[in-house]
């Protein structure tokens, strides 16, 4: 394992992606205890101020500090990513393992249910939930989490089926082990690397989806800052104050890029065969 980690840290994608993700996490943690200005502070005389020593990234149309909004907004992105991916894995992985272990009509039922869920993408689910409960961060998390469930169910089922076809699973069954014991002791440990890599990808998708929903007004609501809503509010001042759109756009891009690069590095770390093929 130590040799694998040393190889990973020499992997440019993992180093670059890990650095970006670490920056995102540190930004969110820092904003809990310290931010340049309270995000609720409105300073109309200093609205649309360009970057300066007082406001490192400038101010928005209400005079709020952009750097503070970005820092606090990173909390939303992380919370949505963690909860949405956790919901997807918490439901999708057991369902996928069940489908692979039971096969037959159980597998067919699970896969058709996954197909049905795919018919309701996160945006459509958020619109329906907003019509019932009103827009908000919880709606975003639930909508993105529901979309993640069939993703993890399909990935788990495909990877688990490949492991079930291996000789050691047949030997374990011959030794008298039941399906769930084989799944717990042999199948799940062997597909864990696939799930970890997929989790980083879905985390990036969750951040992007939350930004899109907030941009449309279905996600995080005022006064809580959100990168997506910051982009929406910047539309009317694009030419007067372009930094209003540049900074949240760069933050979203770096977060998504960092997670994808880290996932690429983790893929090499957890499956050395891919590294040898490069």
mmCIF file with all atom_site columns, C-alpha atoms in Angstrom, residues 91-176:
data_model
loop_
_atom_site.group_PDB
_atom_site.id
_atom_site.type_symbol
_atom_site.label_atom_id
_atom_site.label_alt_id
_atom_site.label_comp_id
_atom_site.label_asym_id
_atom_site.label_entity_id
_atom_site.label_seq_id
_atom_site.pdbx_PDB_ins_code
_atom_site.Cartn_x
_atom_site.Cartn_y
_atom_site.Cartn_z
_atom_site.occupancy
_atom_site.B_iso_or_equiv
_atom_site.pdbx_formal_charge
_atom_site.auth_seq_id
_atom_site.auth_comp_id
_atom_site.auth_asym_id
_atom_site.auth_atom_id
_atom_site.pdbx_PDB_model_num
ATOM 1  C CA . UNK A 1 91  ? -29.179 2.834   -1.381  1.00 0.00 ? 91  UNK A CA 1
ATOM 2  C CA . UNK A 1 92  ? -27.615 2.039   -4.742  1.00 0.00 ? 92  UNK A CA 1
ATOM 3  C CA . UNK A 1 93  ? -24.728 -0.163  -3.563  1.00 0.00 ? 93  UNK A CA 1
ATOM 4  C CA . UNK A 1 94  ? -26.870 -2.610  -1.499  1.00 0.00 ? 94  UNK A CA 1
ATOM 5  C CA . UNK A 1 95  ? -29.426 -2.791  -4.317  1.00 0.00 ? 95  UNK A CA 1
ATOM 6  C CA . UNK A 1 96  ? -26.697 -3.518  -6.863  1.00 0.00 ? 96  UNK A CA 1
ATOM 7  C CA . UNK A 1 97  ? -25.165 -6.179  -4.619  1.00 0.00 ? 97  UNK A CA 1
ATOM 8  C CA . UNK A 1 98  ? -28.598 -7.751  -4.183  1.00 0.00 ? 98  UNK A CA 1
ATOM 9  C CA . UNK A 1 99  ? -29.148 -7.853  -7.947  1.00 0.00 ? 99  UNK A CA 1
ATOM 10 C CA . UNK A 1 100 ? -25.778 -9.517  -8.536  1.00 0.00 ? 100 UNK A CA 1
ATOM 11 C CA . UNK A 1 101 ? -26.226 -12.040 -5.706  1.00 0.00 ? 101 UNK A CA 1
ATOM 12 C CA . UNK A 1 102 ? -29.776 -13.121 -6.538  1.00 0.00 ? 102 UNK A CA 1
ATOM 13 C CA . UNK A 1 103 ? -29.759 -12.731 -10.346 1.00 0.00 ? 103 UNK A CA 1
ATOM 14 C CA . UNK A 1 104 ? -32.894 -13.846 -12.216 1.00 0.00 ? 104 UNK A CA 1
ATOM 15 C CA . UNK A 1 105 ? -36.071 -11.861 -11.700 1.00 0.00 ? 105 UNK A CA 1
ATOM 16 C CA . UNK A 1 106 ? -34.558 -9.884  -8.789  1.00 0.00 ? 106 UNK A CA 1
ATOM 17 C CA . UNK A 1 107 ? -31.783 -8.536  -11.031 1.00 0.00 ? 107 UNK A CA 1
ATOM 18 C CA . UNK A 1 108 ? -34.267 -7.756  -13.794 1.00 0.00 ? 108 UNK A CA 1
ATOM 19 C CA . UNK A 1 109 ? -36.574 -5.914  -11.377 1.00 0.00 ? 109 UNK A CA 1
ATOM 20 C CA . UNK A 1 110 ? -33.709 -3.844  -9.958  1.00 0.00 ? 110 UNK A CA 1
ATOM 21 C CA . UNK A 1 111 ? -32.414 -2.869  -13.400 1.00 0.00 ? 111 UNK A CA 1
ATOM 22 C CA . UNK A 1 112 ? -35.858 -1.881  -14.679 1.00 0.00 ? 112 UNK A CA 1
ATOM 23 C CA . UNK A 1 113 ? -36.389 0.213   -11.541 1.00 0.00 ? 113 UNK A CA 1
ATOM 24 C CA . UNK A 1 114 ? -33.040 1.883   -12.256 1.00 0.00 ? 114 UNK A CA 1
ATOM 25 C CA . UNK A 1 115 ? -34.156 2.608   -15.823 1.00 0.00 ? 115 UNK A CA 1
ATOM 26 C CA . UNK A 1 116 ? -37.352 4.170   -14.490 1.00 0.00 ? 116 UNK A CA 1
ATOM 27 C CA . UNK A 1 117 ? -35.400 6.377   -12.072 1.00 0.00 ? 117 UNK A CA 1
ATOM 28 C CA . UNK A 1 118 ? -33.136 7.521   -14.917 1.00 0.00 ? 118 UNK A CA 1
ATOM 29 C CA . UNK A 1 119 ? -36.251 8.932   -16.581 1.00 0.00 ? 119 UNK A CA 1
ATOM 30 C CA . UNK A 1 120 ? -36.352 11.571  -13.822 1.00 0.00 ? 120 UNK A CA 1
ATOM 31 C CA . UNK A 1 121 ? -33.021 13.457  -13.917 1.00 0.00 ? 121 UNK A CA 1
ATOM 32 C CA . UNK A 1 122 ? -32.004 15.735  -11.063 1.00 0.00 ? 122 UNK A CA 1
ATOM 33 C CA . UNK A 1 123 ? -33.396 18.868  -12.711 1.00 0.00 ? 123 UNK A CA 1
ATOM 34 C CA . UNK A 1 124 ? -36.817 17.331  -13.379 1.00 0.00 ? 124 UNK A CA 1
ATOM 35 C CA . UNK A 1 125 ? -36.945 15.838  -9.870  1.00 0.00 ? 125 UNK A CA 1
ATOM 36 C CA . UNK A 1 126 ? -36.037 19.212  -8.368  1.00 0.00 ? 126 UNK A CA 1
ATOM 37 C CA . UNK A 1 127 ? -38.805 20.941  -10.329 1.00 0.00 ? 127 UNK A CA 1
ATOM 38 C CA . UNK A 1 128 ? -41.381 18.399  -9.131  1.00 0.00 ? 128 UNK A CA 1
ATOM 39 C CA . UNK A 1 129 ? -40.204 18.557  -5.517  1.00 0.00 ? 129 UNK A CA 1
ATOM 40 C CA . UNK A 1 130 ? -40.099 22.369  -5.627  1.00 0.00 ? 130 UNK A CA 1
ATOM 41 C CA . UNK A 1 131 ? -43.710 22.428  -6.790  1.00 0.00 ? 131 UNK A CA 1
ATOM 42 C CA . UNK A 1 132 ? -44.680 20.412  -3.708  1.00 0.00 ? 132 UNK A CA 1
ATOM 43 C CA . UNK A 1 133 ? -42.313 21.607  -0.976  1.00 0.00 ? 133 UNK A CA 1
ATOM 44 C CA . UNK A 1 134 ? -40.871 24.823  -2.404  1.00 0.00 ? 134 UNK A CA 1
ATOM 45 C CA . UNK A 1 135 ? -37.294 25.389  -3.616  1.00 0.00 ? 135 UNK A CA 1
ATOM 46 C CA . UNK A 1 136 ? -34.361 24.997  -1.254  1.00 0.00 ? 136 UNK A CA 1
ATOM 47 C CA . UNK A 1 137 ? -31.113 23.230  -0.486  1.00 0.00 ? 137 UNK A CA 1
ATOM 48 C CA . UNK A 1 138 ? -32.898 20.112  0.792   1.00 0.00 ? 138 UNK A CA 1
ATOM 49 C CA . UNK A 1 139 ? -34.742 19.799  -2.509  1.00 0.00 ? 139 UNK A CA 1
ATOM 50 C CA . UNK A 1 140 ? -31.427 19.947  -4.375  1.00 0.00 ? 140 UNK A CA 1
ATOM 51 C CA . UNK A 1 141 ? -29.826 17.303  -2.169  1.00 0.00 ? 141 UNK A CA 1
ATOM 52 C CA . UNK A 1 142 ? -32.770 14.908  -2.461  1.00 0.00 ? 142 UNK A CA 1
ATOM 53 C CA . UNK A 1 143 ? -33.095 15.362  -6.233  1.00 0.00 ? 143 UNK A CA 1
ATOM 54 C CA . UNK A 1 144 ? -29.383 14.790  -6.872  1.00 0.00 ? 144 UNK A CA 1
ATOM 55 C CA . UNK A 1 145 ? -29.270 11.905  -4.394  1.00 0.00 ? 145 UNK A CA 1
ATOM 56 C CA . UNK A 1 146 ? -32.205 10.142  -6.075  1.00 0.00 ? 146 UNK A CA 1
ATOM 57 C CA . UNK A 1 147 ? -30.442 10.443  -9.431  1.00 0.00 ? 147 UNK A CA 1
ATOM 58 C CA . UNK A 1 148 ? -27.274 8.918   -7.920  1.00 0.00 ? 148 UNK A CA 1
ATOM 59 C CA . UNK A 1 149 ? -29.062 5.785   -6.714  1.00 0.00 ? 149 UNK A CA 1
ATOM 60 C CA . UNK A 1 150 ? -29.440 4.057   -10.129 1.00 0.00 ? 150 UNK A CA 1
ATOM 61 C CA . UNK A 1 151 ? -25.921 5.158   -11.091 1.00 0.00 ? 151 UNK A CA 1
ATOM 62 C CA . UNK A 1 152 ? -24.377 3.316   -8.142  1.00 0.00 ? 152 UNK A CA 1
ATOM 63 C CA . UNK A 1 153 ? -26.807 0.403   -8.511  1.00 0.00 ? 153 UNK A CA 1
ATOM 64 C CA . UNK A 1 154 ? -25.713 -0.181  -12.115 1.00 0.00 ? 154 UNK A CA 1
ATOM 65 C CA . UNK A 1 155 ? -22.007 0.248   -11.387 1.00 0.00 ? 155 UNK A CA 1
ATOM 66 C CA . UNK A 1 156 ? -22.216 -2.081  -8.378  1.00 0.00 ? 156 UNK A CA 1
ATOM 67 C CA . UNK A 1 157 ? -24.201 -4.724  -10.186 1.00 0.00 ? 157 UNK A CA 1
ATOM 68 C CA . UNK A 1 158 ? -21.828 -4.800  -13.176 1.00 0.00 ? 158 UNK A CA 1
ATOM 69 C CA . UNK A 1 159 ? -18.669 -4.937  -11.046 1.00 0.00 ? 159 UNK A CA 1
ATOM 70 C CA . UNK A 1 160 ? -20.171 -7.509  -8.663  1.00 0.00 ? 160 UNK A CA 1
ATOM 71 C CA . UNK A 1 161 ? -21.230 -9.785  -11.527 1.00 0.00 ? 161 UNK A CA 1
ATOM 72 C CA . UNK A 1 162 ? -17.632 -9.791  -12.763 1.00 0.00 ? 162 UNK A CA 1
ATOM 73 C CA . UNK A 1 163 ? -16.411 -10.836 -9.295  1.00 0.00 ? 163 UNK A CA 1
ATOM 74 C CA . UNK A 1 164 ? -19.092 -13.516 -8.932  1.00 0.00 ? 164 UNK A CA 1
ATOM 75 C CA . UNK A 1 165 ? -17.736 -15.195 -12.069 1.00 0.00 ? 165 UNK A CA 1
ATOM 76 C CA . UNK A 1 166 ? -14.272 -15.603 -10.478 1.00 0.00 ? 166 UNK A CA 1
ATOM 77 C CA . UNK A 1 167 ? -13.058 -18.979 -9.242  1.00 0.00 ? 167 UNK A CA 1
ATOM 78 C CA . UNK A 1 168 ? -12.667 -17.916 -5.602  1.00 0.00 ? 168 UNK A CA 1
ATOM 79 C CA . UNK A 1 169 ? -16.396 -17.130 -5.376  1.00 0.00 ? 169 UNK A CA 1
ATOM 80 C CA . UNK A 1 170 ? -17.226 -20.557 -6.756  1.00 0.00 ? 170 UNK A CA 1
ATOM 81 C CA . UNK A 1 171 ? -14.843 -22.092 -4.227  1.00 0.00 ? 171 UNK A CA 1
ATOM 82 C CA . UNK A 1 172 ? -16.462 -20.129 -1.397  1.00 0.00 ? 172 UNK A CA 1
ATOM 83 C CA . UNK A 1 173 ? -19.898 -21.353 -2.455  1.00 0.00 ? 173 UNK A CA 1
ATOM 84 C CA . UNK A 1 174 ? -18.592 -24.913 -2.582  1.00 0.00 ? 174 UNK A CA 1
ATOM 85 C CA . UNK A 1 175 ? -17.263 -24.463 0.946   1.00 0.00 ? 175 UNK A CA 1
ATOM 86 C CA . UNK A 1 176 ? -20.813 -23.772 2.113   1.00 0.00 ? 176 UNK A CA 1
#
